[in-house]
PDB file of C-alpha atoms in Angstrom:
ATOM      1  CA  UNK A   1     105.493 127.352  82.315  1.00 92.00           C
ATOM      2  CA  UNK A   2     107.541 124.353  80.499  1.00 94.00           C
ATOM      3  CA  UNK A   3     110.912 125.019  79.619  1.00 95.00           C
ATOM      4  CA  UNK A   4     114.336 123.650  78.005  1.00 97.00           C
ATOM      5  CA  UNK A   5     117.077 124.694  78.211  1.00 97.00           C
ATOM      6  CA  UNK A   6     120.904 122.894  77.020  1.00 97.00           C
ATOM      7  CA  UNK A   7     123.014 122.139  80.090  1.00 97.00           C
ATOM      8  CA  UNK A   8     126.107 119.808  79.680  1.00 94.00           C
ATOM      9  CA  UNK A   9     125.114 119.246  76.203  1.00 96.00           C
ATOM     10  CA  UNK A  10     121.899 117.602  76.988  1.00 97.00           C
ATOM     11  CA  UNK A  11     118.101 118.655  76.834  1.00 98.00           C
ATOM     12  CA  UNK A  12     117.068 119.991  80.447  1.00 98.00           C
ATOM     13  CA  UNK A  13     113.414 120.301  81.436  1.00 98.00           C
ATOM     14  CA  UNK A  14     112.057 122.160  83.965  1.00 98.00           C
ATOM     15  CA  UNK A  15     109.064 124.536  84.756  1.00 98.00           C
ATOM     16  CA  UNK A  16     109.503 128.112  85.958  1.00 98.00           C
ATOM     17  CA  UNK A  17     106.534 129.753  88.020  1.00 98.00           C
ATOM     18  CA  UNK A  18     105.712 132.395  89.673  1.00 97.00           C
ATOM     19  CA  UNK A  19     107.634 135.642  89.846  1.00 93.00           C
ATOM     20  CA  UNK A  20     108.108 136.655  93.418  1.00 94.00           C
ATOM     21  CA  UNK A  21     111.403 138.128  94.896  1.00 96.00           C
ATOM     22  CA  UNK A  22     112.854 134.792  95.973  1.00 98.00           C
ATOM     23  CA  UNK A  23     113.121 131.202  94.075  1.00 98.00           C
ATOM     24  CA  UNK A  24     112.340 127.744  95.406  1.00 98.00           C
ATOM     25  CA  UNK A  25     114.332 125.166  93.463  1.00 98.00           C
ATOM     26  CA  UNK A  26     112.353 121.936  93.460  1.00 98.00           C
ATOM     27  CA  UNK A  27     114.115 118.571  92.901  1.00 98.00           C
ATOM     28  CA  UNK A  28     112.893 115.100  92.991  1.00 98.00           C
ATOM     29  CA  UNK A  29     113.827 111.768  94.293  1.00 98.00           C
ATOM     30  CA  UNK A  30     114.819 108.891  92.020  1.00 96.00           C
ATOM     31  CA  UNK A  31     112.195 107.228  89.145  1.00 94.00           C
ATOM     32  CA  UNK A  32     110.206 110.386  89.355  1.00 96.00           C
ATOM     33  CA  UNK A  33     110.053 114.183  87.759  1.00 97.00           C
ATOM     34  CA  UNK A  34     108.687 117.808  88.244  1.00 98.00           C
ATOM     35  CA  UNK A  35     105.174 116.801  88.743  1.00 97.00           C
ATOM     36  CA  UNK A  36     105.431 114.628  91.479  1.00 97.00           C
ATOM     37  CA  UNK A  37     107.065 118.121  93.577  1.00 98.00           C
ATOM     38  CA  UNK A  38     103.254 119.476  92.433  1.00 97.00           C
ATOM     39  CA  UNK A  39     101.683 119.737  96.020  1.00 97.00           C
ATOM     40  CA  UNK A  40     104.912 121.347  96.905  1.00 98.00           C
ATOM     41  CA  UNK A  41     104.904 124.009  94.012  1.00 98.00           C
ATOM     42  CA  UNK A  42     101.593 125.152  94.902  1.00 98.00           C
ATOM     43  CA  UNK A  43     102.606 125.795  98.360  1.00 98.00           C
ATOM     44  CA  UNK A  44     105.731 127.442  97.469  1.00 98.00           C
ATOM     45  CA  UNK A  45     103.601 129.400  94.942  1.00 98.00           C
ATOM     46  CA  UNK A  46     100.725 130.160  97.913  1.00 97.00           C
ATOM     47  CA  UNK A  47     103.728 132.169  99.707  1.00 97.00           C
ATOM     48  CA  UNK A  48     104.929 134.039  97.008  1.00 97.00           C
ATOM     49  CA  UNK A  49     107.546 132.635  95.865  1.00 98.00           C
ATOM     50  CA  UNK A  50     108.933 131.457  92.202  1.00 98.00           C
ATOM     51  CA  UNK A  51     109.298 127.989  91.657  1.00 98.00           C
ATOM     52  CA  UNK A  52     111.981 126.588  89.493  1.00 98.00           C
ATOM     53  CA  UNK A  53     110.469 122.203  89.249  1.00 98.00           C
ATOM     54  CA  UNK A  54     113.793 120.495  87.491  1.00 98.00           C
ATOM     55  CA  UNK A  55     113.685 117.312  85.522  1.00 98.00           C
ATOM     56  CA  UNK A  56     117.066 115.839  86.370  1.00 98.00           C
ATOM     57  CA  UNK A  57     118.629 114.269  83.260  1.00 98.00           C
ATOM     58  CA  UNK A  58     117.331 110.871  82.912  1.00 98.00           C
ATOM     59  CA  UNK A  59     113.995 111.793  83.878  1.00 98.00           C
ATOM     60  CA  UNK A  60     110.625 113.323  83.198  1.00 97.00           C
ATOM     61  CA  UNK A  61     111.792 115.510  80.176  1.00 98.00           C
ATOM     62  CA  UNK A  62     115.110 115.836  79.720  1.00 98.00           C
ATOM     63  CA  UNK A  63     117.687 114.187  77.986  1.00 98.00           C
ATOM     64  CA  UNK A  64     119.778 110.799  79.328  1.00 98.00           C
ATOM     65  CA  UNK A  65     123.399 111.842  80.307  1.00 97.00           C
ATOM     66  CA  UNK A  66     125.663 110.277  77.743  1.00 96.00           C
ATOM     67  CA  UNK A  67     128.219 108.887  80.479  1.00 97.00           C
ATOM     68  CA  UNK A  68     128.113 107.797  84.066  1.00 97.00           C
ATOM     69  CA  UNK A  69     127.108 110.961  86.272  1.00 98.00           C
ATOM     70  CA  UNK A  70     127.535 111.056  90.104  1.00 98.00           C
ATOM     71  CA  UNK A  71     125.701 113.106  92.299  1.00 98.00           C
ATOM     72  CA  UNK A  72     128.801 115.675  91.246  1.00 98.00           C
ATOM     73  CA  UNK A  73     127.492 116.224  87.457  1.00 98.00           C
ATOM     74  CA  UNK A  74     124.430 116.721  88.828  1.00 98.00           C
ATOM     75  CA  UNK A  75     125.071 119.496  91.139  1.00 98.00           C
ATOM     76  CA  UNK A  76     126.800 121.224  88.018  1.00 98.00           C
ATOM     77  CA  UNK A  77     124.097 120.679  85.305  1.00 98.00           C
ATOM     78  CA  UNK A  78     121.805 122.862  88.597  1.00 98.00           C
ATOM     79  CA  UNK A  79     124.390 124.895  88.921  1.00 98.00           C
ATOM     80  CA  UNK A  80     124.049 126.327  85.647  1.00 98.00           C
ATOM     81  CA  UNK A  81     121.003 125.826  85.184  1.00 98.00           C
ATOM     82  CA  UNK A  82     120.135 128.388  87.975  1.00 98.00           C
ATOM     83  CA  UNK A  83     123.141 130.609  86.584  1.00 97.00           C
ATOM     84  CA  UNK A  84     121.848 130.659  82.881  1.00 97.00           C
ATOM     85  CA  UNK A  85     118.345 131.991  84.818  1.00 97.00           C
ATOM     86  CA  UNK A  86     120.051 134.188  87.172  1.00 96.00           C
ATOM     87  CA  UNK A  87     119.162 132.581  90.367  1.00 97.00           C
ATOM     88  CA  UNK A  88     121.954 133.902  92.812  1.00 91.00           C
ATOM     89  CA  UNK A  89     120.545 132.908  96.391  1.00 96.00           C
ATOM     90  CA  UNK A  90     118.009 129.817  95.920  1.00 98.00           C
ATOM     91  CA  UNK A  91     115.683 128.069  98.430  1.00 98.00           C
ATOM     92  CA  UNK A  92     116.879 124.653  97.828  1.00 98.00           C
ATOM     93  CA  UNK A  93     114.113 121.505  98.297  1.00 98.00           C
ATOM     94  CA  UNK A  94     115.428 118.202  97.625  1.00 98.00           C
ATOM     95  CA  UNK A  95     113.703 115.232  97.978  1.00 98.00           C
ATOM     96  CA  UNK A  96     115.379 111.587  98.362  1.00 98.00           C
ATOM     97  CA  UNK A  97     117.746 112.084  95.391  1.00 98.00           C
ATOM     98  CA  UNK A  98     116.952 115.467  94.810  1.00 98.00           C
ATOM     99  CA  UNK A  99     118.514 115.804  98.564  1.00 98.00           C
ATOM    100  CA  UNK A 100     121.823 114.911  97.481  1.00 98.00           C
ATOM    101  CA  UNK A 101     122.213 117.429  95.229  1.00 98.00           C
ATOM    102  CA  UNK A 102     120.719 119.936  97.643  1.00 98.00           C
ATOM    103  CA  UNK A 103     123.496 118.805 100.370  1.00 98.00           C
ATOM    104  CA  UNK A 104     126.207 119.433  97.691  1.00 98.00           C
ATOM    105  CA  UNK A 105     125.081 122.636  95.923  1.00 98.00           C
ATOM    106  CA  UNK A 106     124.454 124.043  99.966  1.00 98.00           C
ATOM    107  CA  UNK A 107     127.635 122.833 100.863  1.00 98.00           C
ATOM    108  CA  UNK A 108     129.593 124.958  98.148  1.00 97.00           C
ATOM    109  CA  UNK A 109     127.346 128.223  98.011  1.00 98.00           C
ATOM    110  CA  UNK A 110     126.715 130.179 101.035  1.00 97.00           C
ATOM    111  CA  UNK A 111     124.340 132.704  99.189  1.00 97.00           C
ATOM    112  CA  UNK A 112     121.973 129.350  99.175  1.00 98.00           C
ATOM    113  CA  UNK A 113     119.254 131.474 101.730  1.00 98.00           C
ATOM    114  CA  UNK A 114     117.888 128.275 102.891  1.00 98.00           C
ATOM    115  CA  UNK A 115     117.764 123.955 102.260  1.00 98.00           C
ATOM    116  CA  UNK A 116     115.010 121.568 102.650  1.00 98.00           C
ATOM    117  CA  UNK A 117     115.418 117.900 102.918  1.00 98.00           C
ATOM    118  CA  UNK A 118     113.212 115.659 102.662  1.00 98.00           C
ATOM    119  CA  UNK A 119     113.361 112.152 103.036  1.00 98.00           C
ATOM    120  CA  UNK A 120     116.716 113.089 101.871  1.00 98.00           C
ATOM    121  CA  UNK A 121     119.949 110.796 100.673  1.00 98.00           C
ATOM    122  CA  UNK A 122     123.479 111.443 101.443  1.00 97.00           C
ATOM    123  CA  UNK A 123     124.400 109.013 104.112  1.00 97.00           C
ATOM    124  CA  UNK A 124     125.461 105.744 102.498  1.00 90.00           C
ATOM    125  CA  UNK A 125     123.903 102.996 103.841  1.00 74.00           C
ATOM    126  CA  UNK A 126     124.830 100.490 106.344  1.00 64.00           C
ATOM    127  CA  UNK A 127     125.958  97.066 104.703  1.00 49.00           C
ATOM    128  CA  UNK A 128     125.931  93.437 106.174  1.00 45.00           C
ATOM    129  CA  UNK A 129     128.648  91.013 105.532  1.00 44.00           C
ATOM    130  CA  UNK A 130     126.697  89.090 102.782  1.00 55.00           C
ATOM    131  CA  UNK A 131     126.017  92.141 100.835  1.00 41.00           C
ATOM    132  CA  UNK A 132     129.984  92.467 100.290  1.00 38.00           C
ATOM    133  CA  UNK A 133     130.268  89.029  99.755  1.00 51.00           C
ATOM    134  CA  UNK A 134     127.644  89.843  97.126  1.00 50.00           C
ATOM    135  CA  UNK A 135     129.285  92.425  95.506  1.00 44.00           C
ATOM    136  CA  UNK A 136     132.940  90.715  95.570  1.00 47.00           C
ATOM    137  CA  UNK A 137     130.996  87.222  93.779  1.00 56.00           C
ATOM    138  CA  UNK A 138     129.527  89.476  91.065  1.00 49.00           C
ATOM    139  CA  UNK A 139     132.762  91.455  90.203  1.00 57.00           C
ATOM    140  CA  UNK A 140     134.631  88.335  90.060  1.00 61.00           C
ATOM    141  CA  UNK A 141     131.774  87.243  87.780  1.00 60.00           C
ATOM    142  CA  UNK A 142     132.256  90.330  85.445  1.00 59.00           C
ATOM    143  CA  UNK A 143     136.033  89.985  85.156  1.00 60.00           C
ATOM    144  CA  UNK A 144     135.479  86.041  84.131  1.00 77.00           C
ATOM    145  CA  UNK A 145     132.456  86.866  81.423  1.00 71.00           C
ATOM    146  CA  UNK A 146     135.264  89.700  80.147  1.00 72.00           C
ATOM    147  CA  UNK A 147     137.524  87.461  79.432  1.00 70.00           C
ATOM    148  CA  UNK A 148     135.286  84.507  77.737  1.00 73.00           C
ATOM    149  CA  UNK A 149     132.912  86.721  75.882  1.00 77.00           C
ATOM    150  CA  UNK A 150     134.233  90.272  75.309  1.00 79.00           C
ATOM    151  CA  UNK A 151     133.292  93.639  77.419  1.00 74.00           C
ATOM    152  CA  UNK A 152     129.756  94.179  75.210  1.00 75.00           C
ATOM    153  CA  UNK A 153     128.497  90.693  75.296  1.00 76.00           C
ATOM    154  CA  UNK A 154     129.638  90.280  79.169  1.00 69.00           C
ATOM    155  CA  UNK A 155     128.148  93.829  80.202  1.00 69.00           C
ATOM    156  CA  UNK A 156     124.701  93.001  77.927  1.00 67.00           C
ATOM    157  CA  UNK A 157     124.316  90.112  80.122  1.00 68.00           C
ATOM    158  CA  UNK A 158     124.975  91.318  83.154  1.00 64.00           C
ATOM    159  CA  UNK A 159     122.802  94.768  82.818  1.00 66.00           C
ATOM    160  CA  UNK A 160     119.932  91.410  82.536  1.00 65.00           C
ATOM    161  CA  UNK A 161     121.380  89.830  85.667  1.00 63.00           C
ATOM    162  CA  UNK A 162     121.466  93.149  88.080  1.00 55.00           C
ATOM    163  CA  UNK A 163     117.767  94.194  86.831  1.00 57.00           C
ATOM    164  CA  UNK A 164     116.491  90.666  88.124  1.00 57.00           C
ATOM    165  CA  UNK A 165     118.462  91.428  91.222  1.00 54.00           C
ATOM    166  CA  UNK A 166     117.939  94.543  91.895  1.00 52.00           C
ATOM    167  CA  UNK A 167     115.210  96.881  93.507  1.00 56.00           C
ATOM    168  CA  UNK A 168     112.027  98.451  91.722  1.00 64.00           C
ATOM    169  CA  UNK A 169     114.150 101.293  90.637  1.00 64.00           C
ATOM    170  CA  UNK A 170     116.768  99.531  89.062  1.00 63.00           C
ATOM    171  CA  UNK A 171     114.922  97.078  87.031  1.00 67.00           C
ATOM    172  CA  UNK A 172     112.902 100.123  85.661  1.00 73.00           C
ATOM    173  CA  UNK A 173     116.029 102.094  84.698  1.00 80.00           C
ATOM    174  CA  UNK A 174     117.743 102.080  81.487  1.00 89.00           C
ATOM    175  CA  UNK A 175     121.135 100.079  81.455  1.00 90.00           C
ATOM    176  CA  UNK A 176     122.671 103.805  81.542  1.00 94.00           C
ATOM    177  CA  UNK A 177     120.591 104.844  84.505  1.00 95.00           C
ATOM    178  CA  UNK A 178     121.473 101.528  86.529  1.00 93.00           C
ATOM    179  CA  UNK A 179     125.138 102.444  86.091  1.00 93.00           C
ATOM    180  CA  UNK A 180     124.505 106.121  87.696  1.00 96.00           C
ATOM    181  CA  UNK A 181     122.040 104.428  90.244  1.00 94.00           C
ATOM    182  CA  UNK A 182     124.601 102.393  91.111  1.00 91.00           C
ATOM    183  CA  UNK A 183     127.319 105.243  91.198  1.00 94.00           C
ATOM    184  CA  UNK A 184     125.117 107.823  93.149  1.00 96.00           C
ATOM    185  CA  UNK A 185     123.496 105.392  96.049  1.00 93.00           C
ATOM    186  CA  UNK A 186     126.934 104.709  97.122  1.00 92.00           C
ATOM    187  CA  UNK A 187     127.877 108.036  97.496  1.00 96.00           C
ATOM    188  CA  UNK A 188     128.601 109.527 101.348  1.00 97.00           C
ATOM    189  CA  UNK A 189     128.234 113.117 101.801  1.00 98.00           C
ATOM    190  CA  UNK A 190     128.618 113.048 105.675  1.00 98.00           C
ATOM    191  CA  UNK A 191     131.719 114.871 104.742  1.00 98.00           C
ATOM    192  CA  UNK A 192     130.662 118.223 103.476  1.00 98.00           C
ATOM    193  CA  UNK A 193     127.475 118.501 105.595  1.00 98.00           C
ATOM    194  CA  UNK A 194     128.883 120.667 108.065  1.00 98.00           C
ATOM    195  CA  UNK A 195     129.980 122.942 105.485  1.00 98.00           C
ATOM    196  CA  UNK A 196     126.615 123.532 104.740  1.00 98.00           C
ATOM    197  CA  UNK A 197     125.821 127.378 106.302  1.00 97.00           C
ATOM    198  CA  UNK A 198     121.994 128.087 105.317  1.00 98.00           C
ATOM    199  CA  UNK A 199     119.273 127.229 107.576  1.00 98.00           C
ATOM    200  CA  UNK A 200     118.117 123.566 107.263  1.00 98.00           C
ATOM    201  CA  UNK A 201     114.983 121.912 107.529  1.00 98.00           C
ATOM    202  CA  UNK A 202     114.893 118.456 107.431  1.00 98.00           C
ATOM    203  CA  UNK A 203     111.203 116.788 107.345  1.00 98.00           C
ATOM    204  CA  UNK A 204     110.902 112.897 107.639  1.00 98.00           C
ATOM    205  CA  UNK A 205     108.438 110.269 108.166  1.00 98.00           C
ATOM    206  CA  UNK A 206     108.723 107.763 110.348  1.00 98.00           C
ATOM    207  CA  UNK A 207     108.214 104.846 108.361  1.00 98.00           C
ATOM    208  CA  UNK A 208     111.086 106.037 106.027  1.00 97.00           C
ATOM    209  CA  UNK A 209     112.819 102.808 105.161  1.00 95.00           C
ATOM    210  CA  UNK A 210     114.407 103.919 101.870  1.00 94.00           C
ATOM    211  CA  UNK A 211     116.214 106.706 104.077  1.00 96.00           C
ATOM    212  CA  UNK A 212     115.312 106.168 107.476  1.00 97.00           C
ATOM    213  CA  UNK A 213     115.436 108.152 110.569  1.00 97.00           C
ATOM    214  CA  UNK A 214     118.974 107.400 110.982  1.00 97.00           C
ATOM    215  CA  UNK A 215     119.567 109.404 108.139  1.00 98.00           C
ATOM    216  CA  UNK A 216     118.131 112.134 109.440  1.00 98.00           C
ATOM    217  CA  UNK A 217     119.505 112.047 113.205  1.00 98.00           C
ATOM    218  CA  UNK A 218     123.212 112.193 111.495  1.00 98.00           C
ATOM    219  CA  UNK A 219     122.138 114.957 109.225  1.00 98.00           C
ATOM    220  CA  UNK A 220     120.371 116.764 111.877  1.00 98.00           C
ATOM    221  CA  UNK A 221     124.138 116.789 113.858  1.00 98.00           C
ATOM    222  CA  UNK A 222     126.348 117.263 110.970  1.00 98.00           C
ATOM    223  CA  UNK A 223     124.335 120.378 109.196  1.00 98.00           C
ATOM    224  CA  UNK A 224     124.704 123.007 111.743  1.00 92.00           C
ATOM    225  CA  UNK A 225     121.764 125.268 111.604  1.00 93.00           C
ATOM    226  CA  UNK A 226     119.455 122.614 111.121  1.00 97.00           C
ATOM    227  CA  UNK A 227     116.077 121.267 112.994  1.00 97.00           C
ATOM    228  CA  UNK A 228     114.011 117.948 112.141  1.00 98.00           C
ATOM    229  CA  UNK A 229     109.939 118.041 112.254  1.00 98.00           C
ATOM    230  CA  UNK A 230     109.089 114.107 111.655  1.00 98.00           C
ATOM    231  CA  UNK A 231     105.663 112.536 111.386  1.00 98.00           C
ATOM    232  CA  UNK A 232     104.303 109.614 112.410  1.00 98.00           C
ATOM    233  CA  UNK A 233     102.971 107.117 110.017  1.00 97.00           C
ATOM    234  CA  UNK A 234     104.263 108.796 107.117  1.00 98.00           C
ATOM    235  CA  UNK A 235     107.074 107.169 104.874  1.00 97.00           C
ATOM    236  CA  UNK A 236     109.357 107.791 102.005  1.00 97.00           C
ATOM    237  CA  UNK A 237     107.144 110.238 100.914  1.00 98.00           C
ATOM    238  CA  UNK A 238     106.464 112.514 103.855  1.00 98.00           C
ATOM    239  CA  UNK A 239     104.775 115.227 101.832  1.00 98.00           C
ATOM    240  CA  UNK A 240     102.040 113.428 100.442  1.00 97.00           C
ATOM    241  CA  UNK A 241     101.644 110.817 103.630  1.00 97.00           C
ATOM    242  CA  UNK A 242     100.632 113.922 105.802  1.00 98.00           C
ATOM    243  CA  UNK A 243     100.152 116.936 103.015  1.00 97.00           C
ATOM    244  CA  UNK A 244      98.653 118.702 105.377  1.00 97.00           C
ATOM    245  CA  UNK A 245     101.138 118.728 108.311  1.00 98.00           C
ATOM    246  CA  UNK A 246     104.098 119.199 105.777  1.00 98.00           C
ATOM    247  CA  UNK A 247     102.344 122.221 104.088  1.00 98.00           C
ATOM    248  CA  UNK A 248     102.050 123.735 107.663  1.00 98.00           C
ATOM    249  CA  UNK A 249     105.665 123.223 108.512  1.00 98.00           C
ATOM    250  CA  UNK A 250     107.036 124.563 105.035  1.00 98.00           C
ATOM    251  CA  UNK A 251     105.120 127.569 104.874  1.00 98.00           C
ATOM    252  CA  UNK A 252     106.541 128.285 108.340  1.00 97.00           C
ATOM    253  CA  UNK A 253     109.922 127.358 107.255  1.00 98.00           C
ATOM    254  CA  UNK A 254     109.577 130.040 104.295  1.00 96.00           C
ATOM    255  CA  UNK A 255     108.091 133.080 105.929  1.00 89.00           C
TER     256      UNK A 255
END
């Protein structure tokens, strides 16, 4: 069933399924929405569960946030989200971006009965030498264009210069979205992981090389109840490279 509800003053979308005992809250990864968590639903769903699909704001249904949100504003808008539907001890399933806000939610609430990431975020990634020369070249770029053309003019044109230079996912965002892109991928939440007291299952593929294996291997040591199934051949999307094997582990994982 579609739903809205207001959250932080802005539209949030979401389907609501199901009406067994327990939740599973279902958040994607970055550029998608609720439907590409489908396969996953319908597991969840096969096991008797109801399944809470979020649109994170920005995406699918819901509203833009007004203002640069980190992966903090994002936990919160979930937060009470789940509160306003009186979800007290959620199955959390997080997916790339999605597993960011798992980590954090987890982190704070140990009612969360258990957390699934997969292909997850959290651990910023390693940078060479010429990406920080990068980054120093362009800020010093931004403080010139401030001062010979004003901060709208100067920020107009460089929104069009980072969408040329930046990944799929950035040049598809809006010029708000790039600013929280660029907020939340930098991000490191090594530091609350082993706060993190429900039962963790972390499911990977391989091939991951948005958040590879590394990722995982440092999750898998920081989150202490936690074990890592990973598949071979299968990349950033794990649960549609091998449906099948990832169906098998999660309705393990649940019951």
């Amino acid at each position: 069933m579609e739903n809205d509800k207001i959250i932080k003053g802005l539209k949030f979308h979401y389907t609501d399924n199901g009406d067994g005992p327990r939740t599973i809250v279902l958040m994607h990864g970055w550029g998608c929405d609720h439907t590409t968590l489908a396969t996953v639903e319908r597991t969840a769903l096969e096991c008797g569960l109801r399944a809470v699909n979020v649109d994170f704001p920005g995406f699918g249904g819901s509203d833009e946030p007004g203002e640069v949100w980190g992966v903090e504003e994002y936990t919160q808008a979930v937060e009470r989200l789940l509160d306003e539907l009186g979800v007290s001890n959620p199955i959390l399933l997080g997916h790339s971006f999605g597993g960011r806000v798992g980590i954090l939610y987890a982190s704070r609430h140990p009612e969360v009965e258990k957390l699934i990431l997969v292909d997850a975020a959290g651990v910023k990634p390693r940078r060479s030498f010429n990406y920080y020369r990068k980054v120093y070249s362009f800020k010093l770029l931004k403080y010139i264009m401030y001062l010979s053309m004003g901060r709208k003019e100067a920020e107009h044109r460089l929104d069009q210069r980072r969408a040329k230079a930046g990944s799929a996912d950035y040049a598809k965002a809006s010029p708000m979205m790039r600013r929280i892109l660029s907020k939340v991928v930098n991000e490191d939440l090594r530091s609350v992981m082993p706060d993190i007291k429900a039962p963790t299952l972390l499911v990977w593929g391989k091939n991951d090389t948005a958040t590879p294996m590394r990722d995982a291997e440092i999750m898998e040591k920081l989150i202490p109840p936690s074990g890592l199934v990973a598949f071979d051949g299968a990349g950033h999307y794990s649960f549609l490279d091998n449906m099948q094997g990832f169906q098998a582990v999660l309705k393990n994982f649940l019951n």
